[in-house]
Short mmCIF file of C-alpha atoms in Angstrom, two decimals:
data_model
loop_
_atom_site.label_atom_id
_atom_site.label_comp_id
_atom_site.label_asym_id
_atom_site.label_seq_id
_atom_site.Cartn_x
_atom_site.Cartn_y
_atom_site.Cartn_z
CA MET A 1 16.31 10.55 -27.70
CA ARG A 2 13.98 13.36 -26.58
CA LYS A 3 10.85 11.45 -27.53
CA TRP A 4 11.83 8.54 -25.28
CA TRP A 5 12.07 10.55 -22.06
CA PRO A 6 8.39 9.94 -21.16
CA LEU A 7 9.11 6.20 -21.43
CA VAL A 8 12.11 6.61 -19.14
CA ALA A 9 9.97 8.45 -16.56
CA ILE A 10 7.22 5.83 -16.64
CA CYS A 11 9.54 2.82 -16.60
CA THR A 12 11.61 4.23 -13.72
CA GLY A 13 8.64 4.13 -11.37
CA ALA A 14 7.41 0.80 -12.72
CA PHE A 15 10.82 -0.79 -12.27
CA MET A 16 10.96 0.40 -8.67
CA LEU A 17 7.55 -0.96 -7.68
CA LEU A 18 8.17 -4.33 -9.36
CA VAL A 19 11.58 -4.75 -7.75
CA ASP A 20 9.94 -4.25 -4.35
CA VAL A 21 7.89 -7.44 -4.84
CA THR A 22 11.01 -9.62 -4.52
CA ILE A 23 13.74 -7.39 -3.07
CA VAL A 24 12.54 -8.20 0.46
CA ASN A 25 13.18 -11.94 0.21
CA VAL A 26 16.94 -11.93 0.81
CA ALA A 27 16.65 -9.32 3.58
CA LEU A 28 14.26 -11.38 5.72
CA PRO A 29 16.89 -12.91 8.05
CA ASP A 30 18.39 -9.50 8.87
CA MET A 31 14.93 -8.04 9.46
CA ALA A 32 14.02 -10.93 11.71
CA ARG A 33 17.14 -10.53 13.84
CA GLN A 34 16.89 -6.77 14.26
CA LEU A 35 13.13 -6.50 14.77
CA HIS A 36 12.71 -9.78 16.70
CA THR A 37 9.92 -10.98 14.43
CA THR A 38 7.84 -14.12 14.35
CA PHE A 39 7.31 -16.33 11.30
CA PRO A 40 3.84 -14.86 10.54
CA ASP A 41 5.37 -11.37 10.80
CA LEU A 42 7.83 -12.22 8.03
CA GLN A 43 4.99 -13.57 5.91
CA TRP A 44 3.05 -10.34 6.27
CA VAL A 45 6.07 -8.21 5.37
CA ILE A 46 6.11 -9.96 1.98
CA ASP A 47 2.42 -10.65 1.60
CA LEU A 48 0.69 -7.37 2.41
CA TYR A 49 2.43 -5.50 -0.40
CA ALA A 50 1.41 -8.07 -3.04
CA LEU A 51 -2.06 -8.43 -1.52
CA VAL A 52 -2.90 -4.71 -1.66
CA LEU A 53 -1.31 -4.36 -5.08
CA GLY A 54 -3.32 -7.24 -6.53
CA ALA A 55 -6.61 -6.36 -4.81
CA LEU A 56 -6.71 -2.68 -5.79
CA VAL A 57 -5.09 -2.44 -9.20
CA LEU A 58 -8.31 -2.88 -11.20
CA THR A 59 -10.31 -0.30 -9.24
CA VAL A 60 -7.48 2.21 -9.09
CA GLY A 61 -7.27 1.96 -12.88
CA SER A 62 -10.90 3.10 -13.14
CA ILE A 63 -10.19 6.03 -10.84
CA ALA A 64 -7.24 7.03 -13.01
CA ASP A 65 -9.42 7.06 -16.13
CA ARG A 66 -11.62 9.63 -14.39
CA VAL A 67 -9.19 11.93 -12.53
CA GLY A 68 -6.20 11.67 -14.88
CA ARG A 69 -3.54 9.00 -15.31
CA LYS A 70 -0.54 11.27 -14.86
CA LYS A 71 -2.06 12.77 -11.73
CA LEU A 72 -2.70 9.37 -10.17
CA TYR A 73 0.70 8.05 -11.25
CA LEU A 74 2.36 10.99 -9.48
CA ALA A 75 0.20 10.46 -6.40
CA GLY A 76 1.25 6.81 -6.39
CA LEU A 77 4.92 7.78 -6.70
CA VAL A 78 4.72 10.18 -3.77
CA LEU A 79 2.80 7.70 -1.61
CA PHE A 80 5.25 4.94 -2.53
CA ALA A 81 8.21 7.15 -1.58
CA ALA A 82 6.66 8.19 1.74
CA SER A 83 5.80 4.62 2.69
CA SER A 84 9.29 3.48 1.65
CA LEU A 85 10.75 6.04 4.05
CA THR A 86 8.47 4.74 6.79
CA CYS A 87 9.57 1.16 6.03
CA GLY A 88 13.22 2.17 6.21
CA LEU A 89 12.77 3.93 9.55
CA ALA A 90 10.30 1.44 11.06
CA PRO A 91 11.04 0.98 14.79
CA ASN A 92 9.16 -2.33 14.95
CA VAL A 93 7.63 -4.95 12.71
CA ALA A 94 4.07 -3.65 13.14
CA VAL A 95 5.01 -0.29 11.61
CA LEU A 96 6.94 -2.07 8.85
CA ILE A 97 3.96 -4.27 7.94
CA ALA A 98 1.55 -1.31 7.91
CA ALA A 99 3.93 0.71 5.74
CA ARG A 100 4.23 -2.20 3.31
CA GLY A 101 0.46 -2.10 2.90
CA VAL A 102 0.60 1.62 2.05
CA GLN A 103 3.43 0.83 -0.36
CA GLY A 104 1.10 -1.60 -2.09
CA LEU A 105 -1.52 1.15 -2.46
CA GLY A 106 1.04 3.48 -4.04
CA GLY A 107 2.26 0.65 -6.22
CA ALA A 108 -1.29 -0.08 -7.39
CA ALA A 109 -1.74 3.56 -8.47
CA MET A 110 1.49 3.35 -10.49
CA PHE A 111 0.89 -0.18 -11.76
CA ALA A 112 -2.58 0.70 -13.04
CA THR A 113 -1.47 3.73 -15.07
CA THR A 114 1.91 2.93 -16.61
CA MET A 115 0.74 1.17 -19.77
CA ALA A 116 -2.08 3.66 -20.39
CA LEU A 117 0.46 6.49 -20.11
CA ILE A 118 2.75 4.72 -22.57
CA SER A 119 -0.16 4.19 -24.94
CA SER A 120 -1.15 7.87 -24.82
CA SER A 121 2.47 9.02 -25.22
CA TYR A 122 3.32 7.01 -28.34
CA SER A 123 1.68 5.81 -31.51
CA GLY A 124 2.45 3.56 -34.45
CA ARG A 125 5.80 1.82 -34.48
CA ASP A 126 7.03 3.86 -31.52
CA ARG A 127 4.24 2.44 -29.38
CA GLY A 128 5.36 -1.10 -30.16
CA VAL A 129 8.95 -0.23 -29.28
CA ALA A 130 7.79 1.40 -26.04
CA PHE A 131 5.77 -1.64 -24.97
CA GLY A 132 8.73 -3.85 -25.83
CA ALA A 133 10.94 -1.75 -23.56
CA TRP A 134 8.27 -1.97 -20.85
CA GLY A 135 8.33 -5.75 -21.06
CA ALA A 136 12.12 -5.75 -20.80
CA VAL A 137 11.88 -3.59 -17.66
CA ASN A 138 9.52 -6.17 -16.13
CA GLY A 139 11.98 -8.96 -16.80
CA ALA A 140 14.91 -6.93 -15.51
CA ALA A 141 13.03 -6.13 -12.29
CA ALA A 142 12.56 -9.83 -11.57
CA ALA A 143 16.28 -10.44 -12.05
CA VAL A 144 17.53 -7.37 -10.20
CA GLY A 145 15.31 -7.69 -7.11
CA PRO A 146 17.22 -10.44 -5.24
CA ILE A 147 20.64 -9.09 -6.29
CA ALA A 148 19.82 -5.52 -5.29
CA GLY A 149 18.38 -6.74 -2.01
CA GLY A 150 21.52 -8.75 -1.29
CA LEU A 151 23.92 -5.92 -2.12
CA LEU A 152 22.05 -3.32 -0.10
CA THR A 153 21.46 -5.60 2.89
CA ALA A 154 25.04 -6.84 3.04
CA ASN A 155 26.68 -3.41 2.66
CA PHE A 156 24.24 -0.98 4.27
CA GLY A 157 21.61 -3.01 6.14
CA TRP A 158 18.09 -4.14 5.30
CA ARG A 159 16.57 -0.68 5.79
CA TRP A 160 18.28 0.51 2.61
CA ILE A 161 16.23 -1.80 0.40
CA PHE A 162 13.45 0.71 1.12
CA LEU A 163 15.43 3.94 1.51
CA VAL A 164 16.98 3.50 -1.94
CA ASN A 165 13.52 4.13 -3.36
CA LEU A 166 13.66 7.78 -2.27
CA PRO A 167 16.20 9.12 -4.81
CA VAL A 168 14.65 6.97 -7.53
CA SER A 169 11.22 8.41 -6.69
CA VAL A 170 12.53 11.97 -6.82
CA VAL A 171 13.95 11.37 -10.30
CA ALA A 172 10.73 9.71 -11.48
CA VAL A 173 8.55 12.53 -10.10
CA ALA A 174 10.74 15.25 -11.68
CA LEU A 175 10.74 13.54 -15.08
CA THR A 176 6.99 12.86 -14.97
CA LEU A 177 6.11 16.45 -14.05
CA LYS A 178 8.28 17.88 -16.82
CA ILE A 179 7.80 15.43 -19.66
CA VAL A 180 4.71 13.20 -19.37
CA THR A 181 1.44 14.65 -20.64
CA GLU A 182 -1.89 14.15 -18.90
CA SER A 183 -4.52 11.82 -20.33
CA ARG A 184 -8.03 10.82 -19.33
CA ASP A 185 -10.76 8.59 -20.64
CA PRO A 186 -13.26 10.93 -22.35
CA HIS A 187 -16.04 8.56 -21.29
CA PRO A 188 -14.89 7.23 -17.91
CA LYS A 189 -16.75 4.45 -16.17
CA ARG A 190 -18.21 4.78 -12.72
CA VAL A 191 -15.84 3.46 -10.03
CA ASP A 192 -16.97 0.09 -8.69
CA LEU A 193 -16.51 0.80 -4.99
CA ALA A 194 -18.71 -2.11 -3.88
CA GLY A 195 -16.63 -4.51 -5.96
CA MET A 196 -13.38 -3.06 -4.65
CA VAL A 197 -14.41 -3.32 -0.99
CA THR A 198 -15.81 -6.84 -1.19
CA PHE A 199 -12.94 -8.17 -3.33
CA THR A 200 -10.33 -6.68 -1.00
CA ALA A 201 -12.12 -7.97 2.10
CA ALA A 202 -12.30 -11.49 0.66
CA ALA A 203 -8.63 -11.55 -0.31
CA ALA A 204 -7.47 -10.10 3.02
CA ALA A 205 -9.58 -12.43 5.18
CA LEU A 206 -8.53 -15.52 3.26
CA THR A 207 -4.83 -14.58 3.36
CA TYR A 208 -5.00 -13.81 7.07
CA ALA A 209 -6.65 -17.18 7.73
CA LEU A 210 -3.98 -19.01 5.73
CA ILE A 211 -1.12 -17.24 7.50
CA ARG A 212 -2.71 -17.71 10.90
CA GLY A 213 -3.23 -21.47 10.51
CA ALA A 214 -4.69 -23.19 13.60
CA TRP A 215 -7.58 -24.44 11.49
CA ALA A 216 -9.75 -25.58 14.39
CA SER A 217 -9.55 -22.25 16.22
CA PRO A 218 -12.67 -20.01 16.29
CA ALA A 219 -10.66 -17.05 14.95
CA THR A 220 -9.51 -18.90 11.83
CA ILE A 221 -12.96 -20.34 11.20
CA ALA A 222 -14.42 -16.84 11.54
CA LEU A 223 -11.91 -15.45 9.04
CA LEU A 224 -12.78 -18.16 6.52
CA ALA A 225 -16.47 -17.38 7.01
CA VAL A 226 -15.78 -13.69 6.38
CA ALA A 227 -13.93 -14.60 3.19
CA VAL A 228 -16.85 -16.72 1.94
CA VAL A 229 -19.40 -13.98 2.72
CA ALA A 230 -17.21 -11.34 1.06
CA ILE A 231 -16.82 -13.47 -2.09
CA ALA A 232 -20.59 -13.91 -2.26
CA ALA A 233 -21.08 -10.17 -1.79
CA PHE A 234 -18.54 -9.49 -4.56
CA VAL A 235 -20.46 -11.72 -6.96
CA VAL A 236 -23.72 -9.93 -6.13
CA ALA A 237 -22.10 -6.50 -6.48
CA GLU A 238 -20.56 -7.31 -9.86
CA ARG A 239 -23.83 -8.71 -11.24
CA ARG A 240 -25.73 -5.61 -10.21
CA SER A 241 -23.13 -3.07 -11.31
CA ASP A 242 -23.38 -1.38 -14.70
CA THR A 243 -19.61 -0.90 -14.68
CA PRO A 244 -18.13 -3.88 -12.80
CA MET A 245 -14.40 -4.07 -12.12
CA LEU A 246 -14.63 -7.67 -13.39
CA ASP A 247 -17.37 -8.72 -15.77
CA LEU A 248 -18.28 -12.13 -14.35
CA SER A 249 -19.64 -13.25 -17.72
CA LEU A 250 -16.02 -13.49 -18.84
CA LEU A 251 -15.63 -16.47 -16.52
CA LYS A 252 -18.02 -18.43 -18.75
CA ASN A 253 -15.15 -18.53 -21.23
CA SER A 254 -13.21 -21.61 -20.14
CA SER A 255 -9.99 -20.40 -21.76
CA PHE A 256 -10.05 -17.12 -19.84
CA THR A 257 -10.90 -18.85 -16.56
CA ALA A 258 -8.01 -21.26 -17.12
CA MET A 259 -5.64 -18.32 -17.62
CA LEU A 260 -6.67 -16.78 -14.30
CA VAL A 261 -6.14 -20.10 -12.52
CA ALA A 262 -2.83 -20.66 -14.29
CA GLY A 263 -1.62 -17.12 -13.55
CA ALA A 264 -2.36 -17.41 -9.84
CA LEU A 265 -0.89 -20.89 -9.44
CA LEU A 266 2.18 -20.05 -11.56
CA SER A 267 3.11 -17.25 -9.15
CA ALA A 268 2.55 -19.54 -6.17
CA ALA A 269 4.48 -22.47 -7.64
CA ALA A 270 7.41 -20.56 -9.11
CA TRP A 271 8.17 -17.65 -6.78
CA ALA A 272 6.46 -17.90 -3.39
CA GLY A 273 8.75 -20.56 -1.92
CA MET A 274 11.90 -18.52 -2.54
CA ALA A 275 11.31 -16.45 0.60
CA TYR A 276 11.62 -19.55 2.81
CA GLU A 277 14.47 -20.90 0.72
CA SER A 278 16.31 -17.65 1.44
CA LEU A 279 15.87 -18.23 5.18
CA TRP A 280 17.56 -21.61 4.81
CA ILE A 281 20.41 -20.28 2.67
CA GLN A 282 21.24 -17.46 5.06
CA SER A 283 20.20 -18.45 8.57
CA VAL A 284 21.11 -22.16 8.33
CA LEU A 285 23.88 -22.33 5.71
CA GLY A 286 25.36 -19.01 6.80
CA ARG A 287 25.54 -17.44 3.35
CA SER A 288 25.46 -13.67 3.00
CA ALA A 289 22.56 -11.73 1.52
CA ILE A 290 24.61 -11.09 -1.63
CA GLN A 291 25.34 -14.79 -2.03
CA ALA A 292 21.65 -15.59 -1.54
CA GLY A 293 20.74 -13.14 -4.30
CA LEU A 294 23.30 -14.68 -6.65
CA ILE A 295 21.98 -18.18 -5.96
CA PHE A 296 18.57 -17.10 -7.29
CA LEU A 297 20.05 -15.37 -10.34
CA PRO A 298 20.10 -18.50 -12.60
CA CYS A 299 16.32 -18.68 -12.28
CA ALA A 300 15.83 -15.10 -13.51
CA PHE A 301 18.43 -15.52 -16.26
CA ALA A 302 16.80 -18.73 -17.51
CA ALA A 303 13.39 -17.02 -17.57
CA PHE A 304 14.78 -14.05 -19.50
CA VAL A 305 16.52 -16.15 -22.15
CA THR A 306 13.59 -18.53 -22.58
CA SER A 307 11.11 -15.65 -22.91
CA ALA A 308 13.22 -14.13 -25.68
CA VAL A 309 13.21 -17.41 -27.59
CA VAL A 310 9.50 -18.04 -27.04
CA GLY A 311 8.65 -14.57 -28.33
CA ARG A 312 10.13 -15.52 -31.71
CA VAL A 313 8.51 -18.95 -32.09
CA MET A 314 5.23 -18.54 -30.19
CA HIS A 315 3.23 -18.13 -33.41
CA ARG A 316 4.21 -21.63 -34.59
CA ALA A 317 2.09 -23.53 -32.05
CA HIS A 318 -1.04 -23.05 -29.97
CA PRO A 319 -0.22 -21.01 -26.86
CA ARG A 320 -1.72 -23.61 -24.54
CA LEU A 321 1.21 -25.88 -25.40
CA PHE A 322 3.72 -23.29 -24.24
CA ILE A 323 1.69 -22.48 -21.12
CA GLY A 324 0.90 -26.07 -20.17
CA ILE A 325 4.41 -27.36 -20.81
CA GLY A 326 5.86 -24.33 -18.99
CA LEU A 327 3.74 -25.08 -15.91
CA LEU A 328 4.83 -28.72 -15.97
CA VAL A 329 8.47 -27.61 -16.18
CA ILE A 330 7.88 -25.31 -13.19
CA ALA A 331 6.44 -28.29 -11.31
CA ALA A 332 9.51 -30.33 -12.27
CA GLY A 333 11.72 -27.49 -11.04
CA ALA A 334 9.92 -27.48 -7.68
CA LEU A 335 10.33 -31.26 -7.42
CA ALA A 336 14.01 -30.94 -8.31
CA GLN A 337 14.42 -28.63 -5.30
CA ALA A 338 12.68 -31.08 -2.96
CA VAL A 339 15.97 -32.95 -2.52
CA ILE A 340 17.37 -31.04 0.45
CA ARG A 341 18.90 -33.25 3.11
CA THR A 342 20.55 -32.56 6.45
CA GLU A 343 23.99 -32.30 4.88
CA SER A 344 22.92 -30.49 1.69
CA GLY A 345 24.52 -27.25 0.52
CA TRP A 346 23.00 -24.49 -1.60
CA ALA A 347 24.15 -25.98 -4.92
CA VAL A 348 21.59 -28.78 -4.66
CA VAL A 349 18.75 -26.38 -5.56
CA ILE A 350 20.36 -24.79 -8.64
CA PRO A 351 19.05 -27.32 -11.22
CA GLY A 352 15.52 -26.85 -9.89
CA LEU A 353 15.81 -23.07 -9.97
CA VAL A 354 16.94 -23.19 -13.60
CA LEU A 355 13.97 -25.40 -14.49
CA VAL A 356 11.59 -22.99 -12.77
CA GLY A 357 13.07 -20.13 -14.80
CA ILE A 358 12.71 -22.05 -18.05
CA GLY A 359 9.11 -22.95 -17.23
CA ALA A 360 8.23 -19.36 -16.37
CA GLY A 361 9.84 -18.17 -19.60
CA LEU A 362 7.75 -20.65 -21.58
CA ALA A 363 4.46 -19.70 -19.93
CA LEU A 364 4.45 -15.99 -19.15
CA ALA A 365 4.15 -14.29 -22.54
CA PRO A 366 1.61 -16.77 -23.98
CA LEU A 367 -0.35 -16.53 -20.72
CA SER A 368 -0.89 -12.80 -21.18
CA THR A 369 -1.75 -12.91 -24.86
CA THR A 370 -4.11 -15.88 -24.44
CA ALA A 371 -6.02 -14.20 -21.59
CA MET A 372 -6.68 -11.10 -23.66
CA SER A 373 -7.40 -12.88 -26.94
CA ALA A 374 -9.90 -15.21 -25.25
CA VAL A 375 -12.38 -12.37 -24.67
CA PRO A 376 -13.98 -9.74 -26.93
CA TRP A 377 -11.36 -7.17 -27.88
CA GLN A 378 -13.33 -4.40 -26.14
CA GLN A 379 -12.69 -6.19 -22.83
CA ALA A 380 -9.04 -7.05 -23.44
CA GLY A 381 -7.93 -4.40 -20.96
CA MET A 382 -10.16 -5.80 -18.23
CA ALA A 383 -8.89 -9.31 -19.00
CA GLY A 384 -5.26 -8.23 -18.78
CA GLY A 385 -5.88 -6.35 -15.55
CA ALA A 386 -7.68 -9.34 -14.04
CA LEU A 387 -4.75 -11.60 -14.94
CA SER A 388 -2.29 -9.21 -13.29
CA ALA A 389 -4.45 -9.04 -10.17
CA PHE A 390 -4.75 -12.83 -9.98
CA ARG A 391 -1.00 -13.24 -10.42
CA GLN A 392 -0.24 -10.88 -7.55
CA LEU A 393 -2.90 -12.49 -5.36
CA GLY A 394 -1.58 -15.92 -6.30
CA TYR A 395 1.83 -14.86 -5.04
CA ALA A 396 0.28 -13.59 -1.80
CA PHE A 397 -1.70 -16.79 -1.28
CA GLY A 398 1.34 -18.86 -2.20
CA ILE A 399 3.37 -17.14 0.51
CA ALA A 400 0.61 -17.97 3.00
CA VAL A 401 -0.07 -21.57 1.96
CA LEU A 402 3.54 -22.63 1.38
CA GLY A 403 4.52 -20.85 4.57
CA GLU A 404 2.03 -22.92 6.53
CA VAL A 405 3.36 -26.11 4.90
CA PHE A 406 6.95 -25.07 5.62
CA ARG A 407 6.14 -24.22 9.24
CA GLY A 408 4.42 -27.59 9.61
CA GLY A 409 7.60 -29.35 8.50
CA LEU A 410 9.70 -27.37 10.96
CA THR A 411 7.31 -28.17 13.80
CA GLN A 412 7.15 -31.85 12.90
CA VAL A 413 10.91 -32.26 13.35
CA ALA A 414 11.89 -29.54 15.83
CA GLY A 415 8.73 -29.18 17.89
CA SER A 416 6.64 -26.02 18.25
CA ALA A 417 8.94 -24.39 20.82
CA LEU A 418 12.03 -24.57 18.58
CA ALA A 419 10.14 -24.06 15.31
CA ALA A 420 9.16 -20.52 16.34
CA PRO A 421 12.71 -19.08 16.48
CA LEU A 422 13.77 -21.12 13.45
CA GLY A 423 10.92 -19.73 11.36
CA GLY A 424 11.67 -16.25 12.70
CA GLY A 425 15.15 -16.26 11.14
CA GLU A 426 17.09 -17.18 14.29
CA ALA A 427 18.45 -20.56 13.17
CA GLY A 428 22.03 -19.27 13.21
CA ALA A 429 21.66 -18.01 16.77
CA VAL A 430 20.12 -21.31 17.88
CA MET A 431 23.01 -23.32 16.43
CA ALA A 432 25.60 -20.92 17.83
CA SER A 433 24.19 -21.14 21.35
CA SER A 434 23.67 -24.92 21.22
CA PRO A 435 25.94 -26.60 18.62
CA ARG A 436 24.43 -29.99 19.41
CA LEU A 437 21.17 -28.76 17.90
CA ALA A 438 22.76 -28.07 14.51
CA PRO A 439 21.84 -31.46 12.96
CA LEU A 440 18.27 -31.06 14.20
CA VAL A 441 18.02 -27.56 12.73
CA HIS A 442 19.35 -28.73 9.36
CA HIS A 443 16.96 -31.69 9.39
CA ALA A 444 13.98 -29.50 10.31
CA PHE A 445 14.65 -27.07 7.46
CA ALA A 446 15.21 -29.91 5.01
CA THR A 447 11.88 -31.47 5.96
CA GLY A 448 10.01 -28.16 5.84
CA LEU A 449 11.47 -27.11 2.49
CA ASP A 450 11.06 -30.51 0.84
CA THR A 451 7.40 -30.65 1.87
CA MET A 452 6.88 -27.09 0.71
CA PHE A 453 8.39 -27.78 -2.72
CA LEU A 454 6.16 -30.83 -3.11
CA ALA A 455 3.16 -28.56 -2.51
CA ALA A 456 4.54 -26.03 -5.01
CA ALA A 457 4.91 -28.80 -7.59
CA GLY A 458 1.29 -29.70 -6.96
CA PHE A 459 0.27 -26.12 -7.77
CA GLY A 460 2.12 -26.35 -11.08
CA VAL A 461 0.53 -29.68 -12.02
CA VAL A 462 -2.99 -28.48 -11.16
CA ALA A 463 -2.46 -25.34 -13.25
CA ALA A 464 -1.18 -27.40 -16.20
CA ILE A 465 -4.21 -29.72 -15.99
CA ALA A 466 -6.50 -26.67 -16.00
CA VAL A 467 -4.79 -25.31 -19.11
CA PHE A 468 -4.83 -28.56 -21.09
CA THR A 469 -8.41 -29.29 -20.04
CA LEU A 470 -10.09 -25.88 -20.33
CA VAL A 471 -8.23 -23.93 -23.01
CA LYS A 472 -9.80 -24.37 -26.40
CA LYS A 473 -7.64 -25.96 -29.05
CA ALA A 474 -8.52 -23.26 -31.58
CA PRO A 475 -8.02 -19.59 -30.65
CA ALA A 476 -11.23 -17.87 -29.65
CA ALA A 477 -12.78 -15.59 -32.21
CA THR A 478 -12.84 -12.15 -30.67
CA GLY A 479 -14.02 -10.12 -33.58
CA ALA A 480 -10.97 -7.88 -33.74
CA PRO A 481 -7.44 -7.80 -32.51
CA SER A 482 -7.00 -6.24 -29.12
CA PRO A 483 -5.59 -2.76 -29.40
CA ALA A 484 -2.94 -1.28 -27.23
CA PRO A 485 -4.56 -0.44 -23.90
CA GLU A 486 -5.97 3.09 -23.79
CA SER A 487 -7.51 3.00 -20.34
CA ALA A 488 -5.74 2.78 -17.04
CA SER A 489 -7.80 -0.27 -16.13
CA ALA A 490 -6.22 -1.94 -19.13
CA SER A 491 -2.77 -0.99 -18.04
CA ALA A 492 -2.50 -3.58 -15.28
CA GLU A 493 -1.40 -6.22 -17.80
CA VAL A 494 2.29 -6.99 -17.27
CA VAL A 495 4.57 -9.96 -17.57
CA ALA A 496 6.53 -9.51 -14.36
#
């Protein structure tokens, strides 16, 4: 067992950062009540972590190749622990949101180095076993997040979903210092700071505009203009850079471009709406945080089982079939959840959640392998990192877009004055103070959620069309099989 301790150290930190993507969802109502938040506040609590993680993971990987992967992994662990403590002690929502952004930075440092550390720690058959264990950790994190969030919130309060990271971080730091060996790229690339700044600015401005809404307002128009300018600047920076964080020539490959689109829209269609679904389950239906976590468990279980089956039969058919059909099943799962009515209980969404899990299980593994096999093997690491970044950003944008759709449904039925407290997690308090408003509250949530799930289904259909239209029927010839990632920039490729 001694040789597997480095894997334990690396996977401990990775598990923690991946759990924190979804652990917040079931704690949102308690946060809203205690911190007196608004609906956009709740969106930012979820979104900023994924946004920073997705925007910085590629560049941080390049930094790790230069300064040392172990060193940056440890720095990420410490920063993640410190920001988790700040989240747990946050006196108001502004501090909580800012700390979540710092958490994302620490998570990016860890995310960008884990697979490179595994690759440098193992070789041969052991490397394959280690990467298999890493994939299992990713799947487990997706399943554990809502359950862990529910248990901690119900028994100790929402702050403990962050404070629990402290002892885990201490263990991970101790194991990493003692067991994991340092590794660097002997020929590191220059860090693409211009690409990092412009890419981050574009993602942040666009997300802020989507969360803010009010499309005719000067502020929103200005944010959209900033996003467009930043995207243009990113394209110029990448074309001029000798060592770009994303080689834009890869986008000429239609299969690779389709994988980026599919990865982003899959995250938006499958996972982003669960945050608002959790608000309904807890604040309207009165279920506990633990019960909310258990309601989402069939989705994670279905994804886990389906992924295991797909891994054994994936070689029998072209991956675009698995990916395209998986996206269509996700769309069907979203549609199957768009059946909430005023009198509906939580059980009505279970069939749709199971379908979403099955669709994700069908698509995720082929999505990763297709993205990396569609490009020359020397750029497989960049391709995998880009896919991971797009998936995280897709989740962030999904939270923003579906949140705006959901809020529009609430406002349409309840009016803007009542929609604000409903979206802020105060539906239970509204119904308790005015029982006559209960039918209106149920109707408003049903309308908002149904409309939101229709939009999510649209994301899935568009992604499936992109896959079936753009992915080549025959696998691209890459010249050589992609090796296990040796650079930290390659290490961003994950299935979670």
